[in-house]
Amino acid sequence: MRCGEQNPAGLTRRRFLAGVGALGVSVVGSQVVTTRVAYGAPASNPNTVIVIFLRGGADGLRILSPHSADLGVNYLRIARPALVPNNAIALDGTGGWALHPAMAPLHQVLWSTGEMTFVPASSNKGVTRSHFQAQQFVEQGGSSSVSTGWLDRVLARLGPGTTFRGLADGFALPMSMAGNQPKISMSSLATFDFPGAGASRGPAMTALGTLYRGFDGPLSSDVPEALSAVATAEVIRSLTTVQNAAVYPDGPTAAALKDLVAILRAEVGLQVATLDVSSWDTHTSEALGLDALLANTAQALAAFFTDLGPARRSRVTVIVQSEFGRRVAMNASGGTDHGHGGLVWLLGGGLIGNKVHGTWVPLASDADLDGGDVQGLNDVFNVLGEVVTKRLGVGSLSTVFPGLSYAPLGVARAG
Amino acid sequence: MTTIYPTIAEAIAKSATTAKAPLTPNPTDHVLSRLAFGPTAAARAEIAERGIPAWIAAQIAAGHTYAGYAGDTLVSTQATLLGTSPADAHTFLKLRGNSYGWDLMTQLTQVTLGLQVWSSAQLYEVLVDFFANHLNVVCPRADLWVTRHTFDRDVIRKHALGSFTDMLVASARNAAMLLYLNLAQSSKAAVNENYARELLELHTVGLVYSESDVKNTAKLLTGRTVDSRTLDYTYNPAIHGTGAVRVLGFRHPNSSTADGEAGGDALLRYLAAHPATATRLAHKLCIRLVSDHPSDALVGAVAKAYTGSGTQILPMLDTILRSTEFWASRGQKVRRPAENIVATLRILDTRPATITAALKYLQVMTQQVGNVPLAWDPPNGYPDVAAAWRSASTLLTLWLHHLALSADSWPNAFAKSNKATLYGGTPANSGDAIARLGVRLTGAPLPVAHVQALQTFLGEAATTPVAKSTLHGLLPSLIALILDGPSHAMR
């Protein structure tokens, strides 16, 4: 729950905290970057990659649609008559692709500047139609022999950095971040603080650090990382004022992105961040459910990039992905069942924009599909790999995506 | 190497009861942190008097005696709506002027939490929590407003001490499950595969199924839907799709619509008894009760107990408790966030001041760590391993709650208590006070380094008399720090 948000019990987080505040709140130091002692200087790469995972299998075909006969719109009108969007936004120069109208705010901010591009028909042959297998496979980077996530291994490749070099938004760590590379998991910047009273607060933090010394287990690293992030979070909180007249919608995605802007503005060495958006599993009434969610997500992202401003966002690349696309044909509940090839959106700096990348087989008959689904023609790991290679300079991808024969699609540029 | 002994008593006697540092071996607190939501002073005393095997037997008996929501007299007064049928619930809500109110779902969440903290049938609540998570149906969700509680009552609580086959068959005849996974909308003309896939993948055999198994399962289960008048489960033969089906090793002619419901039940029974289901359930139960990485040998033995007993749940539990691996596993689990909060109330012997406010605050606290019982949205249930719950935010929020509870910050919800009684007597001095609190709150003497860190926190010598100690102001903070530490964070 985010600060100020009303919960069913009728209490806001702020009010809840106020009760404990009776014990007093003290101000901590203003050290901006809390570098882990065991590590060297903050990473020199100034860029950030943010991975937004649409949980549940987002219907890429409704978000970015083939809108010309050449690409297959006539076939879609038969297979999914109620799910081909009306008033789609034609993407000039792409040979007939169009965006769902709910994407308008994002299109307005990013398309003309070349900061937006897409890869349809993306997947990997190891991805099945099971949510949980697919998410795990994608987030582990296609390797069954490791238990860490691909972004944890990106952090390992990048080497030393700041406490805030890896950030997972939310209450639970996504599989892509699983592993022992230091990182911060944060559900809300507003509440990211050490509790307690003035004079005893510092000694309490010191004592707690000592209690977690000298044994194995995730807590022995998570506790010092949390403690070391507290002072930095205090500084970041002073940078949350929205800029450039950005207008955020309601909801957890916007709140998380607003926090991320403050973190980016604080320049605390953020390299990799993750954010989950749930409820894309549209088995029924998809036009209703997906459109509202898409509108909120697109508005939140548009506000995020506006708030960041042109200069800073040239260093920030956002990858939006899902575990799979959905079946091409609509089911009788007005929804779609689990499919295969999905859509990757790429937003922000360092992209080869104004394009729809990768291979697309025009849809003319069932034979163009993979068992009723969009084919997975564009290896999702090549897309992810290219972004972290070119934007973060990870060098070799051999540990990040073991076994991948890296063949970039040309979605990003180095620098 | 896991050895399974004939009795629990023998397993305890023959096991080297070990613990992962900094926890120390303590079979009483171990069993109260695995088969209960944390130790209380009363439960420790009961085990000291009767012994662990008798306590476990009494807990199983208590589960039968206090089935449903009867585990705590005060909490059960708040379960006023949980016995109603969907239609009666809807009538009740209409009369209240809020036909689609979430009253029942909120009540279910809060009563669940209240029972985790205060129920005397703790083992039952642990199993209820485990199976509610295994057959996850998110609560709250708008379209489950008058049915979600029936899933908890008629599926999970009814069968938590019985057979998994019965539980699974009941789950596939429950309106909330059918709505949650879209089986209610599935028909022969418009098959929806959502439930079929998750039945195979999550509820039973796991990823050994084929796409054809999903389609066949979905077909055989068509006809199971929700009656628009009663808002409850019904089988409608008119929308059942006939035709022979084959799912893994199961075959059914499925030749008549009248036979469709029985055919589906036969498939559910087959799936529940499948060896792959046995292994998956055993593995998950071992992850809950033993460690994040249970041995294949233990999982195999537990699966065998499940299969050998005709899918009974208690023999699985019994096998775990007769294993050396269980008694050697203290400290190998990190308490999940909600579990940490519940255990905090239990170890502090916190009682409600006002039960309604107490239940509301429990919900708020678990909400702030993203771990409200039953509230996980996808069908796979909350993760149950430490790696999934690593979060700096959660740590900070848990520390906030430890301090709030030890400082009596919520007097309207939780009864104030004299925290000095936690010393269990009169401490000789500051150092003795720390030592006594450590034993009381973690079940064993704290490691020397921890004692020293806490002494430094108090800013005084161990020999300082209590009358002159900073403890007068810092006792709540000291209690919170001990609960923030690894001895409470792990179980």
PDB file of N, CA, C and O in Angstrom, chain B residues 11 13 36 52 65 107 140-142 168 173 175 198 217 242 299 311 321 330 346 349 359 364 443 479 490:
ATOM      1  N   ALA B  11      11.530 -40.195  17.372  1.00  0.00           N
ATOM      2  CA  ALA B  11      12.264 -39.291  16.479  1.00  0.00           C
ATOM      3  C   ALA B  11      12.922 -38.171  17.277  1.00  0.00           C
ATOM      4  O   ALA B  11      14.072 -37.813  17.027  1.00  0.00           O
ATOM      5  N   ALA B  13      13.744 -38.315  20.468  1.00  0.00           N
ATOM      6  CA  ALA B  13      14.787 -38.898  21.311  1.00  0.00           C
ATOM      7  C   ALA B  13      16.040 -39.231  20.509  1.00  0.00           C
ATOM      8  O   ALA B  13      17.156 -39.023  20.974  1.00  0.00           O
ATOM      9  N   ALA B  36       2.530 -24.262  14.856  1.00  0.00           N
ATOM     10  CA  ALA B  36       1.738 -23.152  15.392  1.00  0.00           C
ATOM     11  C   ALA B  36       2.324 -21.882  14.802  1.00  0.00           C
ATOM     12  O   ALA B  36       3.396 -21.918  14.209  1.00  0.00           O
ATOM     13  N   ILE B  52       5.999 -33.071  23.975  1.00  0.00           N
ATOM     14  CA  ILE B  52       5.662 -32.673  22.605  1.00  0.00           C
ATOM     15  C   ILE B  52       4.665 -33.630  21.940  1.00  0.00           C
ATOM     16  O   ILE B  52       3.674 -33.175  21.348  1.00  0.00           O
ATOM     17  N   THR B  65     -12.274 -30.524  17.410  1.00  0.00           N
ATOM     18  CA  THR B  65     -13.203 -29.902  18.358  1.00  0.00           C
ATOM     19  C   THR B  65     -13.563 -28.475  17.943  1.00  0.00           C
ATOM     20  O   THR B  65     -14.716 -28.072  18.027  1.00  0.00           O
ATOM     21  N   GLN B 107     -14.661  -9.874   6.601  1.00  0.00           N
ATOM     22  CA  GLN B 107     -14.794 -10.670   7.829  1.00  0.00           C
ATOM     23  C   GLN B 107     -13.935 -11.933   7.761  1.00  0.00           C
ATOM     24  O   GLN B 107     -13.278 -12.299   8.734  1.00  0.00           O
ATOM     25  N   PRO B 140      -9.867 -10.281  -1.114  1.00  0.00           N
ATOM     26  CA  PRO B 140     -11.176 -10.115  -1.752  1.00  0.00           C
ATOM     27  C   PRO B 140     -11.074 -10.002  -3.270  1.00  0.00           C
ATOM     28  O   PRO B 140     -10.033  -9.674  -3.800  1.00  0.00           O
ATOM     29  N   ARG B 141     -12.177 -10.277  -3.926  1.00  0.00           N
ATOM     30  CA  ARG B 141     -12.337 -10.017  -5.357  1.00  0.00           C
ATOM     31  C   ARG B 141     -13.820  -9.775  -5.592  1.00  0.00           C
ATOM     32  O   ARG B 141     -14.654 -10.559  -5.124  1.00  0.00           O
ATOM     33  N   ALA B 142     -14.131  -8.736  -6.362  1.00  0.00           N
ATOM     34  CA  ALA B 142     -15.513  -8.248  -6.432  1.00  0.00           C
ATOM     35  C   ALA B 142     -16.520  -9.359  -6.731  1.00  0.00           C
ATOM     36  O   ALA B 142     -17.558  -9.465  -6.069  1.00  0.00           O
ATOM     37  N   LEU B 168     -10.286 -31.601  -2.924  1.00  0.00           N
ATOM     38  CA  LEU B 168     -10.203 -31.236  -4.344  1.00  0.00           C
ATOM     39  C   LEU B 168     -11.570 -31.353  -5.018  1.00  0.00           C
ATOM     40  O   LEU B 168     -11.971 -30.467  -5.785  1.00  0.00           O
ATOM     41  N   ARG B 173     -16.467 -28.057  -6.969  1.00  0.00           N
ATOM     42  CA  ARG B 173     -17.918 -27.843  -6.874  1.00  0.00           C
ATOM     43  C   ARG B 173     -18.190 -26.612  -6.035  1.00  0.00           C
ATOM     44  O   ARG B 173     -19.203 -26.539  -5.342  1.00  0.00           O
ATOM     45  N   ALA B 175     -18.516 -22.439  -5.906  1.00  0.00           N
ATOM     46  CA  ALA B 175     -18.770 -21.291  -6.781  1.00  0.00           C
ATOM     47  C   ALA B 175     -17.590 -20.321  -6.832  1.00  0.00           C
ATOM     48  O   ALA B 175     -17.266 -19.786  -7.890  1.00  0.00           O
ATOM     49  N   GLU B 198      -4.940 -24.785 -14.459  1.00  0.00           N
ATOM     50  CA  GLU B 198      -4.436 -24.619 -13.091  1.00  0.00           C
ATOM     51  C   GLU B 198      -4.765 -25.825 -12.207  1.00  0.00           C
ATOM     52  O   GLU B 198      -4.016 -26.145 -11.283  1.00  0.00           O
ATOM     53  N   THR B 217      -9.447 -31.958 -20.125  1.00  0.00           N
ATOM     54  CA  THR B 217      -9.935 -31.643 -18.780  1.00  0.00           C
ATOM     55  C   THR B 217     -11.010 -30.564 -18.854  1.00  0.00           C
ATOM     56  O   THR B 217     -12.080 -30.688 -18.227  1.00  0.00           O
ATOM     57  N   THR B 242     -19.926 -33.475 -24.467  1.00  0.00           N
ATOM     58  CA  THR B 242     -19.659 -34.914 -24.388  1.00  0.00           C
ATOM     59  C   THR B 242     -18.553 -35.302 -25.359  1.00  0.00           C
ATOM     60  O   THR B 242     -18.107 -34.503 -26.176  1.00  0.00           O
ATOM     61  N   VAL B 299      10.782 -35.989   1.172  1.00  0.00           N
ATOM     62  CA  VAL B 299       9.642 -35.742   0.292  1.00  0.00           C
ATOM     63  C   VAL B 299       9.060 -37.078  -0.180  1.00  0.00           C
ATOM     64  O   VAL B 299       7.837 -37.265  -0.193  1.00  0.00           O
ATOM     65  N   THR B 311      -4.655 -40.618   0.156  1.00  0.00           N
ATOM     66  CA  THR B 311      -4.592 -39.144   0.069  1.00  0.00           C
ATOM     67  C   THR B 311      -4.991 -38.430   1.358  1.00  0.00           C
ATOM     68  O   THR B 311      -5.446 -37.287   1.335  1.00  0.00           O
ATOM     69  N   LEU B 321       6.919 -35.363  11.107  1.00  0.00           N
ATOM     70  CA  LEU B 321       7.248 -35.245  12.533  1.00  0.00           C
ATOM     71  C   LEU B 321       8.027 -36.455  13.052  1.00  0.00           C
ATOM     72  O   LEU B 321       8.653 -36.375  14.104  1.00  0.00           O
ATOM     73  N   ARG B 330      15.625 -26.469  12.869  1.00  0.00           N
ATOM     74  CA  ARG B 330      15.357 -25.170  13.498  1.00  0.00           C
ATOM     75  C   ARG B 330      16.271 -24.103  12.907  1.00  0.00           C
ATOM     76  O   ARG B 330      17.470 -24.304  12.744  1.00  0.00           O
ATOM     77  N   ARG B 346       1.946 -13.213  19.397  1.00  0.00           N
ATOM     78  CA  ARG B 346       1.901 -14.414  20.246  1.00  0.00           C
ATOM     79  C   ARG B 346       3.004 -14.389  21.302  1.00  0.00           C
ATOM     80  O   ARG B 346       2.742 -14.660  22.473  1.00  0.00           O
ATOM     81  N   ASP B 349       2.313 -12.192  24.042  1.00  0.00           N
ATOM     82  CA  ASP B 349       1.037 -12.490  24.701  1.00  0.00           C
ATOM     83  C   ASP B 349       0.082 -11.303  24.602  1.00  0.00           C
ATOM     84  O   ASP B 349      -0.611 -10.943  25.561  1.00  0.00           O
ATOM     85  N   LEU B 359      -8.698  -6.857  15.066  1.00  0.00           N
ATOM     86  CA  LEU B 359      -8.712  -7.580  13.788  1.00  0.00           C
ATOM     87  C   LEU B 359      -8.431  -6.623  12.630  1.00  0.00           C
ATOM     88  O   LEU B 359      -7.737  -6.961  11.670  1.00  0.00           O
ATOM     89  N   VAL B 364      -4.415  -4.369   8.628  1.00  0.00           N
ATOM     90  CA  VAL B 364      -3.591  -3.250   8.166  1.00  0.00           C
ATOM     91  C   VAL B 364      -2.112  -3.611   8.213  1.00  0.00           C
ATOM     92  O   VAL B 364      -1.353  -3.363   7.272  1.00  0.00           O
ATOM     93  N   GLY B 443      13.282 -17.943  23.294  1.00  0.00           N
ATOM     94  CA  GLY B 443      13.251 -19.335  23.728  1.00  0.00           C
ATOM     95  C   GLY B 443      14.601 -19.892  24.127  1.00  0.00           C
ATOM     96  O   GLY B 443      14.701 -21.076  24.440  1.00  0.00           O
ATOM     97  N   ILE B 479      12.948  -4.544  23.587  1.00  0.00           N
ATOM     98  CA  ILE B 479      12.104  -5.673  23.172  1.00  0.00           C
ATOM     99  C   ILE B 479      12.011  -5.715  21.650  1.00  0.00           C
ATOM    100  O   ILE B 479      12.173  -6.769  21.020  1.00  0.00           O
ATOM    101  N   MET B 490      13.711 -15.738  12.105  1.00  0.00           N
ATOM    102  CA  MET B 490      13.788 -17.097  11.561  1.00  0.00           C
ATOM    103  C   MET B 490      13.030 -18.055  12.479  1.00  0.00           C
ATOM    104  O   MET B 490      12.724 -17.754  13.613  1.00  0.00           O
TER     105      MET B 490
END
